[in-house]
Structure formats: structure tokens, C-alpha cells
Amino acid sequence: MTAPHINALYPGSFDPVTLGHLDIIRRAAPLYATLQVAVLRNPSKRTMFAELERVAMIADEVRDLPMVRVSTFDGLLVDYARQCEARVIIRGLRAITDFEYEFQMALMNRTLTPELNTLYMMTSQQFSYVSSQMVKEIARFGGDISALVSPAVQRLVQARIKEHS
Ligand code: PNS
């Protein structure tokens, strides 16, 4: 079932984008007219990649999906959703540990904007343990991240770690 007139928004930090995120994007995109991947611009949070680097990284991975757009946002997600004319927020759920935070966020966003719904997609099993945090930690200690991110993202993460060592 698709919603050809509905725009969806997939927000996150994406520092960096993982195969788990890309799996959600690829599964969600065909369900909507457009899927806007929105990278949080948060100067107070230390990130491995600047927001425009994260945008470029994602755009490169989804260039075969014409309905997917990539942008940055700051401020409240609900305000950005309104600006994009998105009626649905997409989030991925990995494990039960994600649930509490996601539940709180979905309820808060719905309190702020009742007409905006958050839809959760269960991660594919092989990505259920993948997080951007873990990717960075494993890479910093020289571990193999090839099962967690694309080859292009792997090269960028390793280059960034080398620059900082
Ligand atoms: O990938 P993340 O870090 O789990 O994504 C979290 C994100 C960006 C979706 C969330 O922090 C967010 O929406 N931030 C924008 C500020 C906001 O609207 N806060 C209120 C929602 S609880």
C-alpha cells in the first residue's frame, strides 16, 4: 500500500549514515510521494561529520532514488515537518531499548502537532545491532565496520579518524 500524495520526513543525526538507516530509507521511500531525509544541525553536539558532509554522504547513497531528498534542519522537528509539508515522520526501531526514547519523542511531537503522525519501521534483522555510535567506536579502535556502513562511508570514517590521530 502506498500513499502517493503524502510526503514523509526521516529525521536523524546520521553521524554517519549506517546500512540500518539506508535500509529504512529504501523501504520507506517507495511508500510515499517524497521522503525527505533531514539531518539535524546541532552545533552544541560534537559530531564526527559536519552536517553538509552528512548530507553529501546520504545523497551519494540514495542517488538512484528520485523521490528521496536530503536536507538539514534545526529547531523543532514538527516545525520543519510543517515547512516540508510532511504529514508523516518515519523512524526506525531496532530493539526494545529504542522504545522508551522513541515513545516519548512520538508523543511529544504529537502533542505539539496532532496532525503529524510518527510511523515506526522495524529494522531488518541483520542491522538490529547497528548504530552510528558503535560504527565510530569500532572504527576508532581499528575494527572492521564493513558490515555496518557502505564502502564509501567506511572510507570517509577511516579518513576522518586518520586526520584526528
Ligand atoms: O538519530 P537521532 O539522533 O536519534 O535523531 C534524533 C532527532 C534528530 C530525530 C531528534 O533529536 C529531533 O527531532 N531533534 C529536533 C528537536 C526537537 O524537535 N525536539 C523535540 C522532539 S522530542
mmCIF file of C-alpha atoms and ligand atoms in Angstrom:
data_model
loop_
_atom_site.group_PDB
_atom_site.id
_atom_site.type_symbol
_atom_site.label_atom_id
_atom_site.label_comp_id
_atom_site.label_asym_id
_atom_site.label_seq_id
_atom_site.Cartn_x
_atom_site.Cartn_y
_atom_site.Cartn_z
ATOM 1 C CA MET A 1 0.000 0.000 0.000
ATOM 2 C CA THR A 2 1.417 3.389 -0.964
ATOM 3 C CA ALA A 3 0.447 6.941 -0.090
ATOM 4 C CA PRO A 4 1.259 8.726 -3.344
ATOM 5 C CA HIS A 5 0.194 12.188 -2.129
ATOM 6 C CA ILE A 6 1.873 12.115 1.247
ATOM 7 C CA ASN A 7 5.328 13.491 1.948
ATOM 8 C CA ALA A 8 7.293 11.794 4.691
ATOM 9 C CA LEU A 9 10.240 13.008 6.739
ATOM 10 C CA TYR A 10 13.014 10.781 8.068
ATOM 11 C CA PRO A 11 14.976 12.795 10.642
ATOM 12 C CA GLY A 12 18.129 11.865 12.463
ATOM 13 C CA SER A 13 21.718 12.676 13.303
ATOM 14 C CA PHE A 14 23.171 10.267 10.711
ATOM 15 C CA ASP A 15 26.718 10.688 12.068
ATOM 16 C CA PRO A 16 27.441 8.704 9.921
ATOM 17 C CA VAL A 17 24.612 7.115 7.936
ATOM 18 C CA THR A 18 24.644 3.333 8.505
ATOM 19 C CA LEU A 19 23.351 0.403 6.478
ATOM 20 C CA GLY A 20 20.484 0.311 9.001
ATOM 21 C CA HIS A 21 19.462 3.882 8.080
ATOM 22 C CA LEU A 22 19.790 3.120 4.365
ATOM 23 C CA ASP A 23 17.633 0.035 4.779
ATOM 24 C CA ILE A 24 14.878 2.179 6.336
ATOM 25 C CA ILE A 25 15.208 4.804 3.571
ATOM 26 C CA ARG A 26 14.976 2.184 0.819
ATOM 27 C CA ARG A 27 11.952 0.511 2.381
ATOM 28 C CA ALA A 28 10.101 3.733 3.270
ATOM 29 C CA ALA A 29 10.765 5.759 0.102
ATOM 30 C CA PRO A 30 8.516 3.797 -2.297
ATOM 31 C CA LEU A 31 5.578 4.190 0.096
ATOM 32 C CA TYR A 32 5.404 7.991 -0.196
ATOM 33 C CA ALA A 33 5.359 10.739 -2.800
ATOM 34 C CA THR A 34 8.623 12.055 -1.368
ATOM 35 C CA LEU A 35 10.855 11.083 1.521
ATOM 36 C CA GLN A 36 12.893 13.930 2.938
ATOM 37 C CA VAL A 37 15.888 12.728 4.902
ATOM 38 C CA ALA A 38 16.563 15.511 7.404
ATOM 39 C CA VAL A 39 19.945 15.766 9.087
ATOM 40 C CA LEU A 40 19.875 17.503 12.460
ATOM 41 C CA ARG A 41 22.031 20.644 12.580
ATOM 42 C CA ASN A 42 23.075 20.849 16.191
ATOM 43 C CA PRO A 43 26.175 22.985 16.807
ATOM 44 C CA SER A 44 26.191 22.107 20.515
ATOM 45 C CA LYS A 45 26.679 18.404 19.792
ATOM 46 C CA ARG A 46 30.142 17.205 18.788
ATOM 47 C CA THR A 47 29.845 15.159 15.642
ATOM 48 C CA MET A 48 32.399 13.300 13.543
ATOM 49 C CA PHE A 49 30.988 14.867 10.355
ATOM 50 C CA ALA A 50 29.682 18.381 9.699
ATOM 51 C CA GLU A 51 26.052 18.488 8.637
ATOM 52 C CA LEU A 52 26.845 19.156 4.985
ATOM 53 C CA GLU A 53 29.245 16.213 4.943
ATOM 54 C CA ARG A 54 26.456 14.031 6.331
ATOM 55 C CA VAL A 55 24.047 15.337 3.692
ATOM 56 C CA ALA A 56 26.541 14.628 0.892
ATOM 57 C CA MET A 57 27.197 11.146 2.258
ATOM 58 C CA ILE A 58 23.489 10.270 2.308
ATOM 59 C CA ALA A 59 22.753 11.914 -1.064
ATOM 60 C CA ASP A 60 25.515 9.829 -2.604
ATOM 61 C CA GLU A 61 23.979 6.618 -1.240
ATOM 62 C CA VAL A 62 20.432 7.379 -2.427
ATOM 63 C CA ARG A 63 21.153 8.929 -5.833
ATOM 64 C CA ASP A 64 19.182 6.117 -7.527
ATOM 65 C CA LEU A 65 16.018 7.037 -5.576
ATOM 66 C CA PRO A 66 14.426 10.092 -7.241
ATOM 67 C CA MET A 67 11.767 10.540 -4.550
ATOM 68 C CA VAL A 68 14.363 10.944 -1.785
ATOM 69 C CA ARG A 69 15.663 14.400 -0.856
ATOM 70 C CA VAL A 70 18.274 15.192 1.720
ATOM 71 C CA SER A 71 18.466 18.389 3.758
ATOM 72 C CA THR A 72 19.438 19.770 7.148
ATOM 73 C CA PHE A 73 17.205 21.190 9.820
ATOM 74 C CA ASP A 74 17.456 22.834 13.206
ATOM 75 C CA GLY A 75 14.875 23.830 15.770
ATOM 76 C CA LEU A 76 11.809 21.712 16.319
ATOM 77 C CA LEU A 77 11.219 18.735 14.086
ATOM 78 C CA VAL A 78 7.491 19.465 13.948
ATOM 79 C CA ASP A 79 8.190 22.949 12.567
ATOM 80 C CA TYR A 80 10.445 21.521 9.897
ATOM 81 C CA ALA A 81 7.810 18.901 9.021
ATOM 82 C CA ARG A 82 5.281 21.683 8.516
ATOM 83 C CA GLN A 83 7.760 23.587 6.354
ATOM 84 C CA CYS A 84 8.289 20.462 4.184
ATOM 85 C CA GLU A 85 4.544 19.770 4.096
ATOM 86 C CA ALA A 86 5.269 16.334 5.541
ATOM 87 C CA ARG A 87 2.422 14.537 7.281
ATOM 88 C CA VAL A 88 4.424 11.539 8.444
ATOM 89 C CA ILE A 89 7.650 11.153 10.380
ATOM 90 C CA ILE A 90 9.495 7.899 9.782
ATOM 91 C CA ARG A 91 11.730 6.389 12.455
ATOM 92 C CA GLY A 92 13.436 3.026 12.623
ATOM 93 C CA LEU A 93 13.150 0.766 15.655
ATOM 94 C CA ARG A 94 15.938 -1.662 16.420
ATOM 95 C CA ALA A 95 15.454 -3.107 19.840
ATOM 96 C CA ILE A 96 13.281 -2.646 22.867
ATOM 97 C CA THR A 97 15.921 -0.227 24.199
ATOM 98 C CA ASP A 98 14.933 2.260 21.457
ATOM 99 C CA PHE A 99 11.322 2.129 22.516
ATOM 100 C CA GLU A 100 11.235 4.417 25.535
ATOM 101 C CA TYR A 101 13.024 7.310 23.834
ATOM 102 C CA GLU A 102 11.013 6.885 20.651
ATOM 103 C CA PHE A 103 7.717 6.655 22.531
ATOM 104 C CA GLN A 104 8.487 9.871 24.405
ATOM 105 C CA MET A 105 9.538 11.641 21.210
ATOM 106 C CA ALA A 106 6.478 10.480 19.239
ATOM 107 C CA LEU A 107 4.091 11.567 21.997
ATOM 108 C CA MET A 108 5.839 14.906 22.408
ATOM 109 C CA ASN A 109 5.728 15.593 18.681
ATOM 110 C CA ARG A 110 2.075 14.586 18.530
ATOM 111 C CA THR A 111 1.262 16.895 21.446
ATOM 112 C CA LEU A 112 2.941 19.735 19.574
ATOM 113 C CA THR A 113 1.328 18.891 16.213
ATOM 114 C CA PRO A 114 -1.585 16.427 16.449
ATOM 115 C CA GLU A 115 -1.998 16.035 12.684
ATOM 116 C CA LEU A 116 1.580 14.757 12.304
ATOM 117 C CA ASN A 117 1.971 11.006 12.786
ATOM 118 C CA THR A 118 5.167 9.109 13.526
ATOM 119 C CA LEU A 119 5.428 5.732 11.823
ATOM 120 C CA TYR A 120 7.978 3.192 13.001
ATOM 121 C CA MET A 121 9.648 0.641 10.807
ATOM 122 C CA MET A 122 11.271 -2.389 12.348
ATOM 123 C CA THR A 123 14.866 -2.685 11.319
ATOM 124 C CA SER A 124 15.893 -5.608 9.170
ATOM 125 C CA GLN A 125 17.321 -8.282 11.407
ATOM 126 C CA GLN A 126 20.899 -8.005 10.173
ATOM 127 C CA PHE A 127 21.008 -4.323 11.211
ATOM 128 C CA SER A 128 19.296 -4.643 14.569
ATOM 129 C CA TYR A 129 22.529 -4.010 16.476
ATOM 130 C CA VAL A 130 23.952 -1.281 14.208
ATOM 131 C CA SER A 131 24.260 2.290 15.477
ATOM 132 C CA SER A 132 26.298 5.290 14.301
ATOM 133 C CA GLN A 133 27.833 5.426 17.783
ATOM 134 C CA MET A 134 29.059 1.860 17.530
ATOM 135 C CA VAL A 135 30.384 2.398 13.999
ATOM 136 C CA LYS A 136 32.566 5.270 15.263
ATOM 137 C CA GLU A 137 33.751 3.390 18.319
ATOM 138 C CA ILE A 138 34.676 0.240 16.413
ATOM 139 C CA ALA A 139 36.434 2.259 13.710
ATOM 140 C CA ARG A 140 38.407 4.282 16.284
ATOM 141 C CA PHE A 141 39.808 1.043 17.692
ATOM 142 C CA GLY A 142 40.676 -0.278 14.233
ATOM 143 C CA GLY A 143 37.776 -2.744 13.986
ATOM 144 C CA ASP A 144 36.080 -3.800 10.774
ATOM 145 C CA ILE A 145 32.968 -1.718 10.006
ATOM 146 C CA SER A 146 32.342 -3.099 6.518
ATOM 147 C CA ALA A 147 29.154 -4.903 7.608
ATOM 148 C CA LEU A 148 27.771 -1.732 9.201
ATOM 149 C CA VAL A 149 28.254 1.027 6.609
ATOM 150 C CA SER A 150 28.674 1.322 2.841
ATOM 151 C CA PRO A 151 32.199 1.156 1.348
ATOM 152 C CA ALA A 152 32.110 4.935 0.651
ATOM 153 C CA VAL A 153 31.097 5.763 4.244
ATOM 154 C CA GLN A 154 33.723 3.333 5.548
ATOM 155 C CA ARG A 155 36.424 5.228 3.615
ATOM 156 C CA LEU A 156 35.181 8.592 4.955
ATOM 157 C CA VAL A 157 35.061 7.363 8.567
ATOM 158 C CA GLN A 158 38.536 5.874 8.335
ATOM 159 C CA ALA A 159 39.918 9.034 6.701
ATOM 160 C CA ARG A 160 38.384 11.205 9.452
ATOM 161 C CA ILE A 161 39.888 9.022 12.167
ATOM 162 C CA LYS A 162 43.295 9.184 10.469
ATOM 163 C CA GLU A 163 43.078 13.007 10.261
ATOM 164 C CA HIS A 164 42.457 13.188 14.000
ATOM 165 C CA SER A 165 45.112 10.708 15.103
HETATM 166 O O1 PNS B 1 19.307 9.978 15.036
HETATM 167 P P1 PNS B 1 18.804 10.567 16.324
HETATM 168 O O2 PNS B 1 19.912 11.350 16.997
HETATM 169 O O3 PNS B 1 18.154 9.562 17.218
HETATM 170 O O4 PNS B 1 17.660 11.646 15.901
HETATM 171 C C1 PNS B 1 17.018 12.417 16.884
HETATM 172 C C2 PNS B 1 16.190 13.553 16.261
HETATM 173 C C3 PNS B 1 17.032 14.400 15.315
HETATM 174 C C4 PNS B 1 15.041 12.954 15.472
HETATM 175 C C5 PNS B 1 15.629 14.405 17.432
HETATM 176 O O5 PNS B 1 16.672 14.757 18.277
HETATM 177 C C6 PNS B 1 14.917 15.677 16.991
HETATM 178 O O6 PNS B 1 13.860 15.615 16.402
HETATM 179 N N1 PNS B 1 15.520 16.844 17.273
HETATM 180 C C7 PNS B 1 14.966 18.128 16.904
HETATM 181 C C8 PNS B 1 14.488 18.910 18.121
HETATM 182 C C9 PNS B 1 13.066 18.514 18.504
HETATM 183 O O7 PNS B 1 12.119 18.630 17.742
HETATM 184 N N2 PNS B 1 12.908 18.052 19.767
HETATM 185 C C10 PNS B 1 11.637 17.633 20.284
HETATM 186 C C11 PNS B 1 11.295 16.207 19.914
HETATM 187 S S1 PNS B 1 11.359 15.212 21.317
#
